[in-house]
mmCIF file of C-alpha atoms and ligand atoms in Angstrom:
data_model
loop_
_atom_site.group_PDB
_atom_site.id
_atom_site.type_symbol
_atom_site.label_atom_id
_atom_site.label_comp_id
_atom_site.label_asym_id
_atom_site.label_seq_id
_atom_site.Cartn_x
_atom_site.Cartn_y
_atom_site.Cartn_z
ATOM 1 C CA UNK A 29 -18.584 8.683 12.894
ATOM 2 C CA UNK A 30 -17.395 5.616 15.021
ATOM 3 C CA UNK A 31 -20.905 3.989 14.553
ATOM 4 C CA UNK A 32 -20.830 4.295 10.821
ATOM 5 C CA UNK A 33 -17.366 2.600 11.360
ATOM 6 C CA UNK A 34 -18.799 -0.377 13.150
ATOM 7 C CA UNK A 35 -21.494 -0.637 10.714
ATOM 8 C CA UNK A 36 -19.132 -0.767 7.784
ATOM 9 C CA UNK A 37 -16.768 -3.453 9.287
ATOM 10 C CA UNK A 38 -19.435 -5.415 10.352
ATOM 11 C CA UNK A 39 -20.635 -5.298 6.632
ATOM 12 C CA UNK A 40 -17.182 -6.614 5.580
ATOM 13 C CA UNK A 41 -16.961 -9.210 8.020
ATOM 14 C CA UNK A 42 -20.866 -10.082 8.597
ATOM 15 C CA UNK A 43 -20.339 -13.330 10.792
ATOM 16 C CA UNK A 44 -20.450 -13.738 14.531
ATOM 17 C CA UNK A 45 -21.051 -11.593 17.421
ATOM 18 C CA UNK A 46 -17.352 -10.482 17.720
ATOM 19 C CA UNK A 47 -15.372 -9.358 14.792
ATOM 20 C CA UNK A 48 -11.700 -10.541 15.089
ATOM 21 C CA UNK A 49 -8.853 -8.530 14.402
ATOM 22 C CA UNK A 50 -7.308 -11.453 12.725
ATOM 23 C CA UNK A 51 -8.541 -15.135 12.090
ATOM 24 C CA UNK A 52 -6.332 -17.727 9.442
ATOM 25 C CA UNK A 53 -8.238 -18.763 6.492
ATOM 26 C CA UNK A 54 -8.199 -22.279 5.514
ATOM 27 C CA UNK A 55 -9.995 -22.887 2.011
ATOM 28 C CA UNK A 56 -7.310 -25.647 0.244
ATOM 29 C CA UNK A 57 -5.516 -28.466 0.938
ATOM 30 C CA UNK A 58 -5.010 -27.980 4.539
ATOM 31 C CA UNK A 59 -6.763 -30.908 5.827
ATOM 32 C CA UNK A 60 -5.653 -33.339 2.984
ATOM 33 C CA UNK A 61 -1.799 -32.559 3.701
ATOM 34 C CA UNK A 62 -2.311 -32.924 7.250
ATOM 35 C CA UNK A 63 -4.300 -36.426 6.707
ATOM 36 C CA UNK A 64 -1.074 -37.229 4.621
ATOM 37 C CA UNK A 65 1.272 -36.641 7.476
ATOM 38 C CA UNK A 66 -0.880 -38.770 10.244
ATOM 39 C CA UNK A 67 -1.422 -41.588 7.627
ATOM 40 C CA UNK A 68 2.382 -41.922 6.850
ATOM 41 C CA UNK A 69 3.322 -41.156 10.375
ATOM 42 C CA UNK A 70 5.713 -38.465 9.088
ATOM 43 C CA UNK A 71 4.283 -35.630 11.415
ATOM 44 C CA UNK A 72 8.109 -34.774 13.419
ATOM 45 C CA UNK A 73 11.582 -33.780 11.971
ATOM 46 C CA UNK A 74 11.425 -35.917 8.895
ATOM 47 C CA UNK A 75 9.054 -35.663 5.750
ATOM 48 C CA UNK A 76 8.503 -34.235 2.475
ATOM 49 C CA UNK A 77 6.630 -31.161 3.513
ATOM 50 C CA UNK A 78 9.218 -29.563 5.117
ATOM 51 C CA UNK A 79 11.599 -29.392 1.884
ATOM 52 C CA UNK A 80 8.542 -28.654 -0.345
ATOM 53 C CA UNK A 81 7.593 -25.730 1.819
ATOM 54 C CA UNK A 82 11.091 -24.198 1.872
ATOM 55 C CA UNK A 83 11.175 -24.694 -1.961
ATOM 56 C CA UNK A 84 7.854 -22.907 -2.227
ATOM 57 C CA UNK A 85 8.652 -19.914 -0.478
ATOM 58 C CA UNK A 86 12.110 -19.651 -1.950
ATOM 59 C CA UNK A 87 10.735 -19.700 -5.452
ATOM 60 C CA UNK A 88 7.710 -17.158 -4.482
ATOM 61 C CA UNK A 89 10.078 -14.932 -2.645
ATOM 62 C CA UNK A 90 13.182 -15.250 -4.997
ATOM 63 C CA UNK A 91 15.626 -15.916 -2.263
ATOM 64 C CA UNK A 92 18.587 -18.315 -3.185
ATOM 65 C CA UNK A 93 17.586 -20.431 -0.345
ATOM 66 C CA UNK A 94 14.808 -20.412 2.390
ATOM 67 C CA UNK A 95 15.198 -22.454 5.810
ATOM 68 C CA UNK A 96 12.249 -23.261 8.442
ATOM 69 C CA UNK A 97 12.224 -22.401 11.901
ATOM 70 C CA UNK A 98 9.970 -23.151 14.903
ATOM 71 C CA UNK A 99 8.824 -19.734 14.831
ATOM 72 C CA UNK A 100 9.719 -16.222 13.648
ATOM 73 C CA UNK A 101 11.569 -15.267 16.960
ATOM 74 C CA UNK A 102 13.996 -18.025 16.812
ATOM 75 C CA UNK A 103 14.161 -17.366 13.044
ATOM 76 C CA UNK A 104 15.348 -13.668 14.105
ATOM 77 C CA UNK A 105 17.595 -15.168 17.009
ATOM 78 C CA UNK A 106 19.324 -17.315 14.108
ATOM 79 C CA UNK A 107 19.354 -14.363 11.776
ATOM 80 C CA UNK A 108 21.448 -12.291 14.154
ATOM 81 C CA UNK A 109 23.689 -15.515 14.920
ATOM 82 C CA UNK A 110 24.202 -15.698 11.032
ATOM 83 C CA UNK A 111 24.965 -11.946 10.892
ATOM 84 C CA UNK A 112 27.765 -12.249 12.830
ATOM 85 C CA UNK A 113 26.355 -10.440 15.902
ATOM 86 C CA UNK A 114 28.287 -11.142 19.261
ATOM 87 C CA UNK A 115 27.871 -10.373 22.869
ATOM 88 C CA UNK A 116 28.106 -6.774 23.552
ATOM 89 C CA UNK A 117 27.940 -5.712 20.307
ATOM 90 C CA UNK A 118 25.137 -3.002 19.396
ATOM 91 C CA UNK A 119 22.285 -3.504 16.594
ATOM 92 C CA UNK A 120 20.129 -0.829 15.126
ATOM 93 C CA UNK A 121 16.541 -1.198 15.157
ATOM 94 C CA UNK A 122 13.226 0.359 15.171
ATOM 95 C CA UNK A 123 11.264 1.260 18.738
ATOM 96 C CA UNK A 124 7.962 0.835 17.011
ATOM 97 C CA UNK A 125 7.902 -3.005 16.507
ATOM 98 C CA UNK A 126 6.922 -6.321 18.110
ATOM 99 C CA UNK A 127 8.965 -7.414 21.192
ATOM 100 C CA UNK A 128 10.391 -10.403 19.084
ATOM 101 C CA UNK A 129 13.029 -7.947 17.254
ATOM 102 C CA UNK A 130 14.496 -6.761 20.302
ATOM 103 C CA UNK A 131 14.277 -10.170 22.137
ATOM 104 C CA UNK A 132 16.182 -11.670 19.760
ATOM 105 C CA UNK A 133 19.082 -9.125 19.721
ATOM 106 C CA UNK A 134 18.878 -9.720 23.447
ATOM 107 C CA UNK A 135 19.337 -13.525 23.340
ATOM 108 C CA UNK A 136 22.786 -12.795 21.680
ATOM 109 C CA UNK A 137 23.898 -10.400 24.573
ATOM 110 C CA UNK A 138 23.932 -7.569 22.209
ATOM 111 C CA UNK A 139 22.406 -4.086 22.772
ATOM 112 C CA UNK A 140 19.588 -2.907 20.739
ATOM 113 C CA UNK A 141 19.546 0.999 19.765
ATOM 114 C CA UNK A 142 16.071 2.273 18.896
ATOM 115 C CA UNK A 143 15.872 4.896 15.963
ATOM 116 C CA UNK A 144 13.009 6.449 14.224
ATOM 117 C CA UNK A 145 10.512 5.623 11.638
ATOM 118 C CA UNK A 146 9.424 6.970 8.719
ATOM 119 C CA UNK A 147 6.243 8.752 8.471
ATOM 120 C CA UNK A 148 5.132 7.108 5.067
ATOM 121 C CA UNK A 149 6.260 3.718 5.882
ATOM 122 C CA UNK A 150 6.030 3.167 9.535
ATOM 123 C CA UNK A 151 9.384 1.233 9.081
ATOM 124 C CA UNK A 152 12.889 2.305 10.217
ATOM 125 C CA UNK A 153 14.118 5.506 8.737
ATOM 126 C CA UNK A 154 17.080 5.552 6.556
ATOM 127 C CA UNK A 155 17.742 9.163 7.324
ATOM 128 C CA UNK A 156 17.351 8.535 11.235
ATOM 129 C CA UNK A 157 19.788 5.780 10.897
ATOM 130 C CA UNK A 158 22.371 7.903 8.774
ATOM 131 C CA UNK A 159 21.869 10.980 11.005
ATOM 132 C CA UNK A 160 22.619 8.783 14.056
ATOM 133 C CA UNK A 161 25.491 7.096 12.521
ATOM 134 C CA UNK A 162 26.833 10.591 11.588
ATOM 135 C CA UNK A 163 27.049 11.371 15.153
ATOM 136 C CA UNK A 164 28.027 8.089 17.127
ATOM 137 C CA UNK A 165 29.777 5.753 14.751
ATOM 138 C CA UNK A 166 33.426 5.816 13.606
ATOM 139 C CA UNK A 167 34.821 3.028 11.272
ATOM 140 C CA UNK A 168 37.793 1.185 12.368
ATOM 141 C CA UNK A 169 39.703 -1.464 10.564
ATOM 142 C CA UNK A 170 37.276 -4.320 11.778
ATOM 143 C CA UNK A 171 34.393 -2.643 11.397
ATOM 144 C CA UNK A 172 32.103 0.506 12.840
ATOM 145 C CA UNK A 173 32.251 1.640 16.566
ATOM 146 C CA UNK A 174 29.967 3.744 18.688
ATOM 147 C CA UNK A 175 32.572 6.510 19.641
ATOM 148 C CA UNK A 176 30.479 6.936 23.245
ATOM 149 C CA UNK A 177 30.231 3.218 24.233
ATOM 150 C CA UNK A 178 33.070 2.044 22.301
ATOM 151 C CA UNK A 179 30.900 -1.350 21.263
ATOM 152 C CA UNK A 180 30.783 -2.486 17.744
ATOM 153 C CA UNK A 181 27.923 -1.429 15.824
ATOM 154 C CA UNK A 182 27.182 -4.930 13.991
ATOM 155 C CA UNK A 183 24.014 -4.872 12.433
ATOM 156 C CA UNK A 184 20.756 -3.218 11.566
ATOM 157 C CA UNK A 185 17.227 -4.753 11.567
ATOM 158 C CA UNK A 186 14.496 -2.643 9.960
ATOM 159 C CA UNK A 187 11.225 -4.279 10.115
ATOM 160 C CA UNK A 188 8.618 -3.886 7.685
ATOM 161 C CA UNK A 189 5.476 -2.562 9.716
ATOM 162 C CA UNK A 190 1.907 -4.446 9.205
ATOM 163 C CA UNK A 191 3.597 -5.514 5.882
ATOM 164 C CA UNK A 192 4.393 -2.224 4.373
ATOM 165 C CA UNK A 193 8.310 -2.202 3.045
ATOM 166 C CA UNK A 194 10.385 0.301 4.468
ATOM 167 C CA UNK A 195 13.149 1.973 2.057
ATOM 168 C CA UNK A 196 15.115 -0.887 2.174
ATOM 169 C CA UNK A 197 17.602 0.151 -0.917
ATOM 170 C CA UNK A 198 18.256 3.333 1.093
ATOM 171 C CA UNK A 199 18.790 1.456 4.321
ATOM 172 C CA UNK A 200 20.928 -1.066 2.456
ATOM 173 C CA UNK A 201 23.012 1.977 1.151
ATOM 174 C CA UNK A 202 23.808 3.149 4.817
ATOM 175 C CA UNK A 203 24.763 0.052 5.739
ATOM 176 C CA UNK A 204 27.305 -0.563 3.338
ATOM 177 C CA UNK A 205 28.670 2.794 3.703
ATOM 178 C CA UNK A 206 29.179 2.048 7.575
ATOM 179 C CA UNK A 207 29.915 -1.734 6.899
ATOM 180 C CA UNK A 208 26.869 -3.024 9.115
ATOM 181 C CA UNK A 209 25.109 -6.331 8.183
ATOM 182 C CA UNK A 210 21.440 -5.840 7.157
ATOM 183 C CA UNK A 211 18.761 -7.859 8.623
ATOM 184 C CA UNK A 212 15.247 -7.557 7.849
ATOM 185 C CA UNK A 213 12.434 -8.670 10.259
ATOM 186 C CA UNK A 214 9.978 -9.575 7.072
ATOM 187 C CA UNK A 215 8.134 -11.328 9.855
ATOM 188 C CA UNK A 216 5.076 -9.396 8.876
ATOM 189 C CA UNK A 217 5.545 -8.984 4.987
ATOM 190 C CA UNK A 218 5.423 -12.147 3.224
ATOM 191 C CA UNK A 219 3.514 -11.039 -0.028
ATOM 192 C CA UNK A 220 4.822 -7.357 0.097
ATOM 193 C CA UNK A 221 7.328 -6.385 -2.693
ATOM 194 C CA UNK A 222 9.508 -3.482 -2.755
ATOM 195 C CA UNK A 223 10.304 -2.369 -6.464
ATOM 196 C CA UNK A 224 9.297 -5.460 -7.524
ATOM 197 C CA UNK A 225 11.550 -7.601 -5.295
ATOM 198 C CA UNK A 226 10.436 -9.315 -2.079
ATOM 199 C CA UNK A 227 10.945 -8.101 1.242
ATOM 200 C CA UNK A 228 13.224 -10.057 3.231
ATOM 201 C CA UNK A 229 15.795 -10.696 0.237
ATOM 202 C CA UNK A 230 17.646 -7.490 0.448
ATOM 203 C CA UNK A 231 19.704 -7.923 3.594
ATOM 204 C CA UNK A 232 21.970 -10.813 4.340
ATOM 205 C CA UNK A 233 18.980 -12.515 5.909
ATOM 206 C CA UNK A 234 15.649 -12.098 6.264
ATOM 207 C CA UNK A 235 13.112 -13.669 8.969
ATOM 208 C CA UNK A 236 9.420 -14.556 8.076
ATOM 209 C CA UNK A 237 6.843 -15.738 10.612
ATOM 210 C CA UNK A 238 3.917 -18.166 10.154
ATOM 211 C CA UNK A 239 2.148 -17.646 13.551
ATOM 212 C CA UNK A 240 -1.494 -18.080 13.371
ATOM 213 C CA UNK A 241 -2.642 -14.181 12.917
ATOM 214 C CA UNK A 242 -0.023 -13.717 9.965
ATOM 215 C CA UNK A 243 -0.768 -13.806 6.489
ATOM 216 C CA UNK A 244 -0.263 -17.458 6.236
ATOM 217 C CA UNK A 245 -0.171 -19.818 9.127
ATOM 218 C CA UNK A 246 1.658 -23.017 9.935
ATOM 219 C CA UNK A 247 0.354 -23.001 13.462
ATOM 220 C CA UNK A 248 3.525 -21.593 14.620
ATOM 221 C CA UNK A 249 6.538 -21.198 12.401
ATOM 222 C CA UNK A 250 9.131 -19.158 10.725
ATOM 223 C CA UNK A 251 11.661 -18.948 8.036
ATOM 224 C CA UNK A 252 14.965 -17.464 7.177
ATOM 225 C CA UNK A 253 15.575 -16.070 3.608
ATOM 226 C CA UNK A 254 19.091 -15.915 2.076
ATOM 227 C CA UNK A 255 20.765 -14.560 -1.058
ATOM 228 C CA UNK A 256 23.820 -16.591 -0.558
ATOM 229 C CA UNK A 257 22.890 -20.098 -0.963
ATOM 230 C CA UNK A 258 25.804 -21.232 1.216
ATOM 231 C CA UNK A 259 24.962 -19.260 4.148
ATOM 232 C CA UNK A 260 21.504 -20.845 4.000
ATOM 233 C CA UNK A 261 22.970 -24.295 3.762
ATOM 234 C CA UNK A 262 24.883 -23.366 6.933
ATOM 235 C CA UNK A 263 21.650 -21.960 8.551
ATOM 236 C CA UNK A 264 20.120 -25.483 7.768
ATOM 237 C CA UNK A 265 23.006 -27.222 9.640
ATOM 238 C CA UNK A 266 22.741 -24.972 12.549
ATOM 239 C CA UNK A 267 18.750 -25.110 13.055
ATOM 240 C CA UNK A 268 19.102 -29.049 13.034
ATOM 241 C CA UNK A 269 21.725 -29.642 15.958
ATOM 242 C CA UNK A 270 24.681 -29.159 13.620
ATOM 243 C CA UNK A 271 24.459 -33.042 13.122
ATOM 244 C CA UNK A 272 27.276 -34.387 10.699
ATOM 245 C CA UNK A 273 25.201 -36.387 8.168
ATOM 246 C CA UNK A 274 26.158 -40.241 8.765
ATOM 247 C CA UNK A 275 23.649 -43.113 8.099
ATOM 248 C CA UNK A 276 24.141 -44.014 12.141
ATOM 249 C CA UNK A 277 26.716 -42.210 13.885
ATOM 250 C CA UNK A 278 25.793 -38.975 16.291
ATOM 251 C CA UNK A 279 28.373 -36.590 15.647
ATOM 252 C CA UNK A 280 27.796 -32.617 15.858
ATOM 253 C CA UNK A 281 30.373 -30.013 14.630
ATOM 254 C CA UNK A 282 28.556 -27.000 16.312
ATOM 255 C CA UNK A 283 26.809 -25.859 19.174
ATOM 256 C CA UNK A 284 23.343 -26.218 17.120
ATOM 257 C CA UNK A 285 19.752 -25.581 17.793
ATOM 258 C CA UNK A 286 16.563 -27.240 17.404
ATOM 259 C CA UNK A 287 14.672 -24.817 15.530
ATOM 260 C CA UNK A 288 13.403 -26.915 12.559
ATOM 261 C CA UNK A 289 9.719 -26.809 11.935
ATOM 262 C CA UNK A 290 7.963 -30.347 12.117
ATOM 263 C CA UNK A 291 6.693 -31.640 8.933
ATOM 264 C CA UNK A 292 3.079 -31.412 10.249
ATOM 265 C CA UNK A 293 3.306 -27.462 10.262
ATOM 266 C CA UNK A 294 4.916 -27.472 7.173
ATOM 267 C CA UNK A 295 2.346 -29.676 5.603
ATOM 268 C CA UNK A 296 0.025 -26.686 6.774
ATOM 269 C CA UNK A 297 2.337 -24.499 5.135
ATOM 270 C CA UNK A 298 2.254 -25.775 1.562
ATOM 271 C CA UNK A 299 -1.430 -25.744 1.763
ATOM 272 C CA UNK A 300 -1.352 -22.245 2.854
ATOM 273 C CA UNK A 301 1.434 -21.201 0.266
ATOM 274 C CA UNK A 302 -0.768 -22.487 -2.513
ATOM 275 C CA UNK A 303 -3.280 -19.562 -2.042
ATOM 276 C CA UNK A 304 -0.916 -16.916 -0.697
ATOM 277 C CA UNK A 305 -1.440 -14.615 -3.706
ATOM 278 C CA UNK A 306 -5.311 -15.157 -3.416
ATOM 279 C CA UNK A 307 -5.019 -14.171 0.177
ATOM 280 C CA UNK A 308 -2.818 -11.126 -0.764
ATOM 281 C CA UNK A 309 -5.399 -9.922 -3.652
ATOM 282 C CA UNK A 310 -8.488 -10.658 -0.950
ATOM 283 C CA UNK A 311 -6.387 -8.145 1.566
ATOM 284 C CA UNK A 312 -5.659 -5.754 -0.952
ATOM 285 C CA UNK A 313 -9.125 -5.450 -1.973
ATOM 286 C CA UNK A 314 -10.125 -5.098 1.892
ATOM 287 C CA UNK A 315 -7.539 -2.308 2.301
ATOM 288 C CA UNK A 316 -8.939 -0.586 -0.745
ATOM 289 C CA UNK A 317 -12.577 -0.728 0.379
ATOM 290 C CA UNK A 318 -11.260 0.659 4.033
ATOM 291 C CA UNK A 319 -9.431 3.607 2.057
ATOM 292 C CA UNK A 320 -12.279 4.627 0.167
ATOM 293 C CA UNK A 321 -14.685 4.202 3.374
ATOM 294 C CA UNK A 322 -12.404 6.638 5.420
ATOM 295 C CA UNK A 323 -11.686 9.050 2.619
ATOM 296 C CA UNK A 324 -12.408 12.551 3.607
ATOM 297 C CA UNK A 325 -13.273 11.833 7.215
ATOM 298 C CA UNK A 326 -11.287 12.476 10.468
ATOM 299 C CA UNK A 327 -9.938 9.196 10.643
ATOM 300 C CA UNK A 328 -6.806 8.736 8.288
ATOM 301 C CA UNK A 329 -6.267 5.196 6.478
ATOM 302 C CA UNK A 330 -2.651 4.296 6.253
ATOM 303 C CA UNK A 331 -1.817 3.535 2.608
ATOM 304 C CA UNK A 332 1.296 1.775 1.251
ATOM 305 C CA UNK A 333 4.231 3.624 0.584
ATOM 306 C CA UNK A 334 5.383 4.603 -2.949
ATOM 307 C CA UNK A 335 6.957 1.748 -4.987
ATOM 308 C CA UNK A 336 5.514 -0.867 -3.120
ATOM 309 C CA UNK A 337 3.003 -3.449 -3.080
ATOM 310 C CA UNK A 338 2.220 -4.071 0.231
ATOM 311 C CA UNK A 339 0.130 -7.275 1.552
ATOM 312 C CA UNK A 340 -1.780 -5.109 3.942
ATOM 313 C CA UNK A 341 -1.137 -7.557 6.566
ATOM 314 C CA UNK A 342 -2.847 -5.478 9.562
ATOM 315 C CA UNK A 343 -4.841 -2.587 8.460
ATOM 316 C CA UNK A 344 -4.178 0.641 10.439
ATOM 317 C CA UNK A 345 -5.884 3.975 10.957
ATOM 318 C CA UNK A 346 -4.687 7.015 12.471
ATOM 319 C CA UNK A 347 -6.792 8.935 14.849
ATOM 320 C CA UNK A 348 -6.352 12.546 15.345
ATOM 321 C CA UNK A 349 -4.416 12.492 19.044
ATOM 322 C CA UNK A 350 -4.184 10.227 21.912
ATOM 323 C CA UNK A 351 -7.429 11.046 23.300
ATOM 324 C CA UNK A 352 -9.312 10.244 20.011
ATOM 325 C CA UNK A 353 -7.195 6.637 19.810
ATOM 326 C CA UNK A 354 -8.323 5.933 23.394
ATOM 327 C CA UNK A 355 -11.977 6.691 22.608
ATOM 328 C CA UNK A 356 -12.086 4.977 19.378
ATOM 329 C CA UNK A 357 -10.366 1.646 20.801
ATOM 330 C CA UNK A 358 -13.208 1.573 23.667
ATOM 331 C CA UNK A 359 -16.164 2.331 21.295
ATOM 332 C CA UNK A 360 -15.030 -0.264 18.991
ATOM 333 C CA UNK A 361 -13.973 -2.945 21.499
ATOM 334 C CA UNK A 362 -17.241 -2.167 23.556
ATOM 335 C CA UNK A 363 -19.391 -3.177 20.665
ATOM 336 C CA UNK A 364 -17.391 -6.496 19.552
ATOM 337 C CA UNK A 365 -15.431 -4.947 16.804
ATOM 338 C CA UNK A 366 -11.636 -6.215 17.579
ATOM 339 C CA UNK A 367 -9.307 -3.202 17.258
ATOM 340 C CA UNK A 368 -5.959 -2.525 18.953
ATOM 341 C CA UNK A 369 -3.555 0.218 19.557
ATOM 342 C CA UNK A 370 0.173 -0.350 18.126
ATOM 343 C CA UNK A 371 2.757 -2.227 20.213
ATOM 344 C CA UNK A 372 3.791 -0.140 23.352
ATOM 345 C CA UNK A 373 7.468 1.107 22.263
ATOM 346 C CA UNK A 374 10.577 -0.879 23.172
ATOM 347 C CA UNK A 375 12.112 1.707 24.791
ATOM 348 C CA UNK A 376 9.143 2.258 27.025
ATOM 349 C CA UNK A 377 9.442 -1.353 28.566
ATOM 350 C CA UNK A 378 11.246 -2.160 31.564
ATOM 351 C CA UNK A 379 13.800 -4.444 29.829
ATOM 352 C CA UNK A 380 14.753 -1.787 27.222
ATOM 353 C CA UNK A 381 14.317 1.338 28.859
ATOM 354 C CA UNK A 382 18.194 2.054 29.617
ATOM 355 C CA UNK A 383 18.709 1.815 25.731
ATOM 356 C CA UNK A 384 20.250 4.466 23.497
ATOM 357 C CA UNK A 385 17.453 6.348 21.191
ATOM 358 C CA UNK A 386 17.417 9.092 18.728
ATOM 359 C CA UNK A 387 14.491 11.503 19.193
ATOM 360 C CA UNK A 388 11.750 9.137 18.131
ATOM 361 C CA UNK A 389 9.701 11.945 16.876
ATOM 362 C CA UNK A 390 7.592 9.966 14.279
ATOM 363 C CA UNK A 391 7.664 6.851 16.307
ATOM 364 C CA UNK A 392 5.913 8.932 19.384
ATOM 365 C CA UNK A 393 3.645 10.262 16.813
ATOM 366 C CA UNK A 394 2.423 6.898 15.611
ATOM 367 C CA UNK A 395 2.093 5.455 18.964
ATOM 368 C CA UNK A 396 -0.452 8.126 20.034
ATOM 369 C CA UNK A 397 -2.421 7.725 16.935
ATOM 370 C CA UNK A 398 -2.515 3.970 15.337
ATOM 371 C CA UNK A 399 -5.292 1.676 15.805
ATOM 372 C CA UNK A 400 -5.352 -1.545 13.857
ATOM 373 C CA UNK A 401 -8.768 -2.832 12.670
ATOM 374 C CA UNK A 402 -10.121 -6.359 11.617
ATOM 375 C CA UNK A 403 -8.075 -7.530 8.663
ATOM 376 C CA UNK A 404 -8.621 -11.255 8.134
ATOM 377 C CA UNK A 405 -8.784 -12.632 4.783
ATOM 378 C CA UNK A 406 -12.405 -12.897 3.547
ATOM 379 C CA UNK A 407 -12.002 -15.591 1.189
ATOM 380 C CA UNK A 408 -14.481 -18.233 3.138
ATOM 381 C CA UNK A 409 -17.000 -15.878 3.695
HETATM 382 C C1 PLP B 529 5.012 -12.184 14.281
HETATM 383 C C2 PLP B 529 6.419 -11.300 14.353
HETATM 384 C C3 PLP B 529 7.339 -11.968 14.799
HETATM 385 C C4 PLP B 529 7.683 -13.344 15.039
HETATM 386 O O1 PLP B 529 6.691 -13.894 15.804
HETATM 387 P P1 PLP B 529 6.588 -15.603 16.292
HETATM 388 O O2 PLP B 529 5.190 -15.416 16.786
HETATM 389 O O3 PLP B 529 7.675 -15.695 16.839
HETATM 390 O O4 PLP B 529 6.371 -16.498 15.065
HETATM 391 C C5 PLP B 529 8.573 -10.948 14.804
HETATM 392 N N1 PLP B 529 8.865 -9.737 14.428
HETATM 393 C C6 PLP B 529 7.431 -9.175 14.179
HETATM 394 C C7 PLP B 529 7.676 -7.617 13.856
HETATM 395 C C8 PLP B 529 6.524 -10.014 14.020
HETATM 396 O O5 PLP B 529 5.134 -9.152 13.812
#
């Protein structure tokens, strides 16, 4: 079976000795826009591509406003600040995520609480959040508090794992009931929609990433999505050193951040956005082929949840147990087909080992079984 898998993946990605897990795709105006930056000398913090990129992403996602950042991690940091998370608050999130989600919470001095994911989404479970809050939380005049630790529970950060949308409306309802801010880590889900609405636009703030391995790339980059235009305008101010506009004076009215994406990266982003729908269509076609190939075999292909259109950022298969997972990883990587296990769980890392968790039953089940398989866009092939 594993040998057939190798053959099939190589038929999808025939070029090169090693099939990478993910390689970026440049088939549009990338060079032209980069050249325009260099020719005009506008490569840095000022330039027309920044505004254009923000407008393109806002229009595509339906956000009232979009604000660029230097990367997805500092977009998440900013999202925590904008959600009003403060030192010693608690923030509910999933243990099954990339480290950036938990790091962003920690930059504020807040404490992540790691809760379970759903089996059909691999993302934060509304039921798990509801159950945990029913046991641990109490509402007070000024918000939701953890009855055991005494800390305020300020925000909840679901992550749309591998581009598959979580049950975001159910999570939004639980958060509303407990007066907790909803922040979406949509780093992996540009191009993914839940009931026709783009991921990252349900919460107070959503964060995207344009790292080299994401669905579109700006080299490095991130973006904040807002439903509230005014909050977006404030985010723009904070991410650009909180400088008060003036023709020559240097006056700043907050402790700001230098989180603005340079024009040269935004130029790449504009060119990539022009092809986003083609990329997603291509990725969904690849996923469809994987799905057909694995149907009826001992390896299960993970499909998009109900009521969603997933971008299938990273395709994932489920092996029958940990032993099979390790065998499959060794077999494929030994033969030049790059595959990777899912991230080591946050609560198993030394920095977060002391954090509160629930039973993490589905989380542990996924950790032992998930393997990501090559998922690059194939348009240039
Ligand atoms: C990629 C990613 C980020 C942000 O990563 P950057 O490399 O900083 O852009 C955040 N969260 C998740 C889940 C990610 O996959």
